[in-house]
Amino acid sequence: MRGKIKLNILPSVNRLVAKEIIKYIDWLKERYSFPEQLTIIITGASYLVSDKTGNHVTSTFGKPWGEQKDYYMKIAVGDFFEMHRWGRRNAVYSILNDISYGLMQYYDLLSTEKADFNEDEIDKKATQLTIDYSIERGVLLGDMYRKIHHWGMSAVRKYRNSKSNRIKK
């Protein structure tokens, strides 16, 4: 049962968000191979607490260790309605881009076998993957696509992480 994506969407996740994530994961499964099991957990929480730093973040990625046999990704999507004020498509783009970012970490870790990520390179690849998906679907997921050159890669993702870091612990 190795080499696939196992998607676990918790009941607290908004149905619209869950539907968009399922479409994206199906698209990824059709186009990419997954040499090792990747478990993706989607939660309706507004943020996660990083295992390494204890900071509030919107996504985490981990490799197998101890009893944990799979690579895993956790994504918090509870801030969807807060992001919604910038548009539903921007909010969806941000969430899908967090998944893309974790996926690029997964592939980077598989190729180097060490967790020494080049954040800028992973960010660019993740953003391009999300853009490719939105273009292939025939819809640009928000005006973020047009603002990338102005704000830099993964602009909404950076907003989400900076917003999460401002939340008091």
PDB file of C-alpha atoms in Angstrom:
ATOM      1  CA  MET A   1       0.000   0.000   0.000  1.00  0.00           C
ATOM      2  CA  ARG A   2       3.029   2.270  -0.432  1.00  0.00           C
ATOM      3  CA  GLY A   3       3.146   5.143  -2.837  1.00  0.00           C
ATOM      4  CA  LYS A   4      -0.146   6.968  -2.621  1.00  0.00           C
ATOM      5  CA  ILE A   5      -1.845   9.900  -0.959  1.00  0.00           C
ATOM      6  CA  LYS A   6      -4.081   9.213   2.005  1.00  0.00           C
ATOM      7  CA  LEU A   7      -6.370  12.208   2.532  1.00  0.00           C
ATOM      8  CA  ASN A   8      -8.002  12.715   5.922  1.00  0.00           C
ATOM      9  CA  ILE A   9     -10.402  15.679   5.989  1.00  0.00           C
ATOM     10  CA  LEU A  10     -11.677  16.254   9.511  1.00  0.00           C
ATOM     11  CA  PRO A  11     -15.396  17.033  10.061  1.00  0.00           C
ATOM     12  CA  SER A  12     -14.571  20.604  11.165  1.00  0.00           C
ATOM     13  CA  VAL A  13     -13.531  21.549   7.603  1.00  0.00           C
ATOM     14  CA  ASN A  14     -15.921  23.704   5.554  1.00  0.00           C
ATOM     15  CA  ARG A  15     -17.632  21.639   2.811  1.00  0.00           C
ATOM     16  CA  LEU A  16     -16.631  24.023   0.015  1.00  0.00           C
ATOM     17  CA  VAL A  17     -12.997  23.876   1.111  1.00  0.00           C
ATOM     18  CA  ALA A  18     -13.125  20.076   1.383  1.00  0.00           C
ATOM     19  CA  LYS A  19     -14.593  19.812  -2.125  1.00  0.00           C
ATOM     20  CA  GLU A  20     -11.826  21.983  -3.614  1.00  0.00           C
ATOM     21  CA  ILE A  21      -9.123  20.015  -1.799  1.00  0.00           C
ATOM     22  CA  ILE A  22     -10.527  16.691  -3.027  1.00  0.00           C
ATOM     23  CA  LYS A  23     -10.517  17.988  -6.633  1.00  0.00           C
ATOM     24  CA  TYR A  24      -6.905  19.121  -6.249  1.00  0.00           C
ATOM     25  CA  ILE A  25      -5.744  15.840  -4.716  1.00  0.00           C
ATOM     26  CA  ASP A  26      -7.478  13.876  -7.492  1.00  0.00           C
ATOM     27  CA  TRP A  27      -5.688  16.055 -10.068  1.00  0.00           C
ATOM     28  CA  LEU A  28      -2.337  15.437  -8.342  1.00  0.00           C
ATOM     29  CA  LYS A  29      -2.925  11.670  -8.234  1.00  0.00           C
ATOM     30  CA  GLU A  30      -3.584  11.629 -11.987  1.00  0.00           C
ATOM     31  CA  ARG A  31      -0.385  13.486 -12.852  1.00  0.00           C
ATOM     32  CA  TYR A  32       2.251  12.635 -10.245  1.00  0.00           C
ATOM     33  CA  SER A  33       3.713   9.516  -8.715  1.00  0.00           C
ATOM     34  CA  PHE A  34       4.122   9.130  -4.991  1.00  0.00           C
ATOM     35  CA  PRO A  35       6.991   6.746  -4.243  1.00  0.00           C
ATOM     36  CA  GLU A  36       6.198   6.729  -0.523  1.00  0.00           C
ATOM     37  CA  GLN A  37       2.906   6.985   1.353  1.00  0.00           C
ATOM     38  CA  LEU A  38       1.894  10.601   2.033  1.00  0.00           C
ATOM     39  CA  THR A  39      -0.834  11.268   4.583  1.00  0.00           C
ATOM     40  CA  ILE A  40      -2.504  14.665   4.344  1.00  0.00           C
ATOM     41  CA  ILE A  41      -4.593  15.774   7.313  1.00  0.00           C
ATOM     42  CA  ILE A  42      -6.897  18.755   6.797  1.00  0.00           C
ATOM     43  CA  THR A  43      -8.268  20.391   9.935  1.00  0.00           C
ATOM     44  CA  GLY A  44     -10.806  23.155  10.446  1.00  0.00           C
ATOM     45  CA  ALA A  45      -8.557  24.837  13.012  1.00  0.00           C
ATOM     46  CA  SER A  46      -7.292  28.336  12.196  1.00  0.00           C
ATOM     47  CA  TYR A  47      -3.698  27.364  12.881  1.00  0.00           C
ATOM     48  CA  LEU A  48      -1.439  24.509  13.935  1.00  0.00           C
ATOM     49  CA  VAL A  49       1.381  24.552  16.446  1.00  0.00           C
ATOM     50  CA  SER A  50       4.694  23.698  14.789  1.00  0.00           C
ATOM     51  CA  ASP A  51       6.283  20.520  16.158  1.00  0.00           C
ATOM     52  CA  LYS A  52       9.759  22.049  15.914  1.00  0.00           C
ATOM     53  CA  THR A  53       9.353  25.688  16.947  1.00  0.00           C
ATOM     54  CA  GLY A  54       6.037  25.847  18.769  1.00  0.00           C
ATOM     55  CA  ASN A  55       4.965  28.751  16.510  1.00  0.00           C
ATOM     56  CA  HIS A  56       1.476  29.029  15.080  1.00  0.00           C
ATOM     57  CA  VAL A  57       1.514  28.036  11.399  1.00  0.00           C
ATOM     58  CA  THR A  58      -1.024  27.092   8.733  1.00  0.00           C
ATOM     59  CA  SER A  59       0.776  23.960   7.548  1.00  0.00           C
ATOM     60  CA  THR A  60       3.360  21.438   8.711  1.00  0.00           C
ATOM     61  CA  PHE A  61       5.234  18.624   7.013  1.00  0.00           C
ATOM     62  CA  GLY A  62       6.965  15.642   8.571  1.00  0.00           C
ATOM     63  CA  LYS A  63       8.947  12.603   7.602  1.00  0.00           C
ATOM     64  CA  PRO A  64       8.629   9.078   8.991  1.00  0.00           C
ATOM     65  CA  TRP A  65      10.141   8.495  12.430  1.00  0.00           C
ATOM     66  CA  GLY A  66       9.521   6.077  15.279  1.00  0.00           C
ATOM     67  CA  GLU A  67       6.042   4.577  14.989  1.00  0.00           C
ATOM     68  CA  GLN A  68       5.115   7.056  12.236  1.00  0.00           C
ATOM     69  CA  LYS A  69       5.725   5.138   8.984  1.00  0.00           C
ATOM     70  CA  ASP A  70       4.399   7.707   6.484  1.00  0.00           C
ATOM     71  CA  TYR A  71       5.352  11.176   5.367  1.00  0.00           C
ATOM     72  CA  TYR A  72       2.645  13.498   6.561  1.00  0.00           C
ATOM     73  CA  MET A  73       1.285  16.962   6.005  1.00  0.00           C
ATOM     74  CA  LYS A  74      -1.128  18.876   8.217  1.00  0.00           C
ATOM     75  CA  ILE A  75      -3.046  21.860   6.863  1.00  0.00           C
ATOM     76  CA  ALA A  76      -5.201  24.253   8.907  1.00  0.00           C
ATOM     77  CA  VAL A  77      -8.033  25.758   6.874  1.00  0.00           C
ATOM     78  CA  GLY A  78     -10.131  27.382   9.609  1.00  0.00           C
ATOM     79  CA  ASP A  79      -9.079  30.855   8.513  1.00  0.00           C
ATOM     80  CA  PHE A  80     -10.959  30.381   5.214  1.00  0.00           C
ATOM     81  CA  PHE A  81     -13.723  32.822   6.137  1.00  0.00           C
ATOM     82  CA  GLU A  82     -11.229  35.414   7.361  1.00  0.00           C
ATOM     83  CA  MET A  83      -9.362  35.118   4.046  1.00  0.00           C
ATOM     84  CA  HIS A  84     -12.691  35.115   2.214  1.00  0.00           C
ATOM     85  CA  ARG A  85     -12.797  38.926   2.455  1.00  0.00           C
ATOM     86  CA  TRP A  86     -10.038  38.934  -0.195  1.00  0.00           C
ATOM     87  CA  GLY A  87     -12.213  36.660  -2.306  1.00  0.00           C
ATOM     88  CA  ARG A  88     -13.190  33.012  -2.223  1.00  0.00           C
ATOM     89  CA  ARG A  89     -10.783  32.146  -5.018  1.00  0.00           C
ATOM     90  CA  ASN A  90      -7.856  33.749  -3.193  1.00  0.00           C
ATOM     91  CA  ALA A  91      -8.741  31.821  -0.054  1.00  0.00           C
ATOM     92  CA  VAL A  92      -8.927  28.528  -1.969  1.00  0.00           C
ATOM     93  CA  TYR A  93      -5.680  29.350  -3.807  1.00  0.00           C
ATOM     94  CA  SER A  94      -3.917  29.884  -0.487  1.00  0.00           C
ATOM     95  CA  ILE A  95      -5.069  26.563   0.931  1.00  0.00           C
ATOM     96  CA  LEU A  96      -4.167  24.630  -2.223  1.00  0.00           C
ATOM     97  CA  ASN A  97      -0.812  26.359  -2.307  1.00  0.00           C
ATOM     98  CA  ASP A  98      -0.104  25.172   1.241  1.00  0.00           C
ATOM     99  CA  ILE A  99      -0.716  21.625  -0.004  1.00  0.00           C
ATOM    100  CA  SER A 100       1.586  22.276  -2.973  1.00  0.00           C
ATOM    101  CA  TYR A 101       4.255  23.588  -0.620  1.00  0.00           C
ATOM    102  CA  GLY A 102       4.101  20.442   1.520  1.00  0.00           C
ATOM    103  CA  LEU A 103       4.193  18.320  -1.620  1.00  0.00           C
ATOM    104  CA  MET A 104       7.361  20.065  -2.797  1.00  0.00           C
ATOM    105  CA  GLN A 105       8.911  19.411   0.631  1.00  0.00           C
ATOM    106  CA  TYR A 106       7.947  15.741   0.228  1.00  0.00           C
ATOM    107  CA  TYR A 107       9.645  15.468  -3.169  1.00  0.00           C
ATOM    108  CA  ASP A 108      12.676  17.436  -1.963  1.00  0.00           C
ATOM    109  CA  LEU A 109      13.089  15.159   1.041  1.00  0.00           C
ATOM    110  CA  LEU A 110      12.751  12.036  -1.115  1.00  0.00           C
ATOM    111  CA  SER A 111      15.449  13.303  -3.491  1.00  0.00           C
ATOM    112  CA  THR A 112      17.954  14.452  -0.852  1.00  0.00           C
ATOM    113  CA  GLU A 113      17.023  12.211   2.115  1.00  0.00           C
ATOM    114  CA  LYS A 114      17.626  15.126   4.475  1.00  0.00           C
ATOM    115  CA  ALA A 115      15.362  17.881   5.749  1.00  0.00           C
ATOM    116  CA  ASP A 116      17.468  20.779   4.490  1.00  0.00           C
ATOM    117  CA  PHE A 117      14.889  22.636   2.423  1.00  0.00           C
ATOM    118  CA  ASN A 118      15.679  25.539   0.110  1.00  0.00           C
ATOM    119  CA  GLU A 119      12.601  27.556   1.096  1.00  0.00           C
ATOM    120  CA  ASP A 120      12.709  29.930  -1.885  1.00  0.00           C
ATOM    121  CA  GLU A 121      13.040  27.133  -4.429  1.00  0.00           C
ATOM    122  CA  ILE A 122      10.273  25.090  -2.798  1.00  0.00           C
ATOM    123  CA  ASP A 123       8.084  28.205  -2.655  1.00  0.00           C
ATOM    124  CA  LYS A 124       8.542  28.858  -6.387  1.00  0.00           C
ATOM    125  CA  LYS A 125       7.831  25.241  -7.329  1.00  0.00           C
ATOM    126  CA  ALA A 126       4.754  25.112  -5.099  1.00  0.00           C
ATOM    127  CA  THR A 127       3.358  28.317  -6.536  1.00  0.00           C
ATOM    128  CA  GLN A 128       3.952  27.101 -10.087  1.00  0.00           C
ATOM    129  CA  LEU A 129       2.196  23.798  -9.319  1.00  0.00           C
ATOM    130  CA  THR A 130      -0.849  25.640  -7.951  1.00  0.00           C
ATOM    131  CA  ILE A 131      -0.891  27.955 -10.969  1.00  0.00           C
ATOM    132  CA  ASP A 132      -0.612  24.978 -13.355  1.00  0.00           C
ATOM    133  CA  TYR A 133      -3.601  23.380 -11.658  1.00  0.00           C
ATOM    134  CA  SER A 134      -5.693  26.528 -11.856  1.00  0.00           C
ATOM    135  CA  ILE A 135      -4.827  27.080 -15.533  1.00  0.00           C
ATOM    136  CA  GLU A 136      -5.605  23.468 -16.425  1.00  0.00           C
ATOM    137  CA  ARG A 137      -8.945  23.728 -14.645  1.00  0.00           C
ATOM    138  CA  GLY A 138      -9.668  26.770 -16.788  1.00  0.00           C
ATOM    139  CA  VAL A 139     -10.052  29.106 -13.864  1.00  0.00           C
ATOM    140  CA  LEU A 140      -7.489  31.260 -12.173  1.00  0.00           C
ATOM    141  CA  LEU A 141      -7.827  30.738  -8.466  1.00  0.00           C
ATOM    142  CA  GLY A 142      -7.995  34.360  -7.490  1.00  0.00           C
ATOM    143  CA  ASP A 143      -6.183  37.502  -8.466  1.00  0.00           C
ATOM    144  CA  MET A 144      -3.129  36.172  -6.612  1.00  0.00           C
ATOM    145  CA  TYR A 145      -1.988  34.873  -9.986  1.00  0.00           C
ATOM    146  CA  ARG A 146      -1.641  38.450 -11.251  1.00  0.00           C
ATOM    147  CA  LYS A 147      -0.026  39.730  -8.053  1.00  0.00           C
ATOM    148  CA  ILE A 148       2.785  37.171  -7.875  1.00  0.00           C
ATOM    149  CA  HIS A 149       5.267  39.423  -9.643  1.00  0.00           C
ATOM    150  CA  HIS A 150       4.382  42.324  -7.357  1.00  0.00           C
ATOM    151  CA  TRP A 151       4.335  40.487  -4.022  1.00  0.00           C
ATOM    152  CA  GLY A 152       6.654  37.583  -4.758  1.00  0.00           C
ATOM    153  CA  MET A 153       5.862  33.896  -4.862  1.00  0.00           C
ATOM    154  CA  SER A 154       3.119  32.457  -2.650  1.00  0.00           C
ATOM    155  CA  ALA A 155       1.911  35.854  -1.501  1.00  0.00           C
ATOM    156  CA  VAL A 156      -1.235  34.612   0.242  1.00  0.00           C
ATOM    157  CA  ARG A 157       0.701  31.807   1.935  1.00  0.00           C
ATOM    158  CA  LYS A 158       3.100  34.394   3.375  1.00  0.00           C
ATOM    159  CA  TYR A 159       0.130  36.447   4.551  1.00  0.00           C
ATOM    160  CA  ARG A 160      -1.405  33.397   6.221  1.00  0.00           C
ATOM    161  CA  ASN A 161       1.813  32.516   8.029  1.00  0.00           C
ATOM    162  CA  SER A 162       2.479  36.081   9.167  1.00  0.00           C
ATOM    163  CA  LYS A 163      -1.133  36.374  10.357  1.00  0.00           C
ATOM    164  CA  SER A 164      -0.867  33.084  12.236  1.00  0.00           C
ATOM    165  CA  ASN A 165       2.339  34.174  13.901  1.00  0.00           C
ATOM    166  CA  ARG A 166       0.554  37.281  15.230  1.00  0.00           C
ATOM    167  CA  ILE A 167      -1.999  35.172  17.107  1.00  0.00           C
ATOM    168  CA  LYS A 168      -1.187  35.263  20.794  1.00  0.00           C
ATOM    169  CA  LYS A 169      -0.282  31.925  22.346  1.00  0.00           C
TER     170      LYS A 169
END
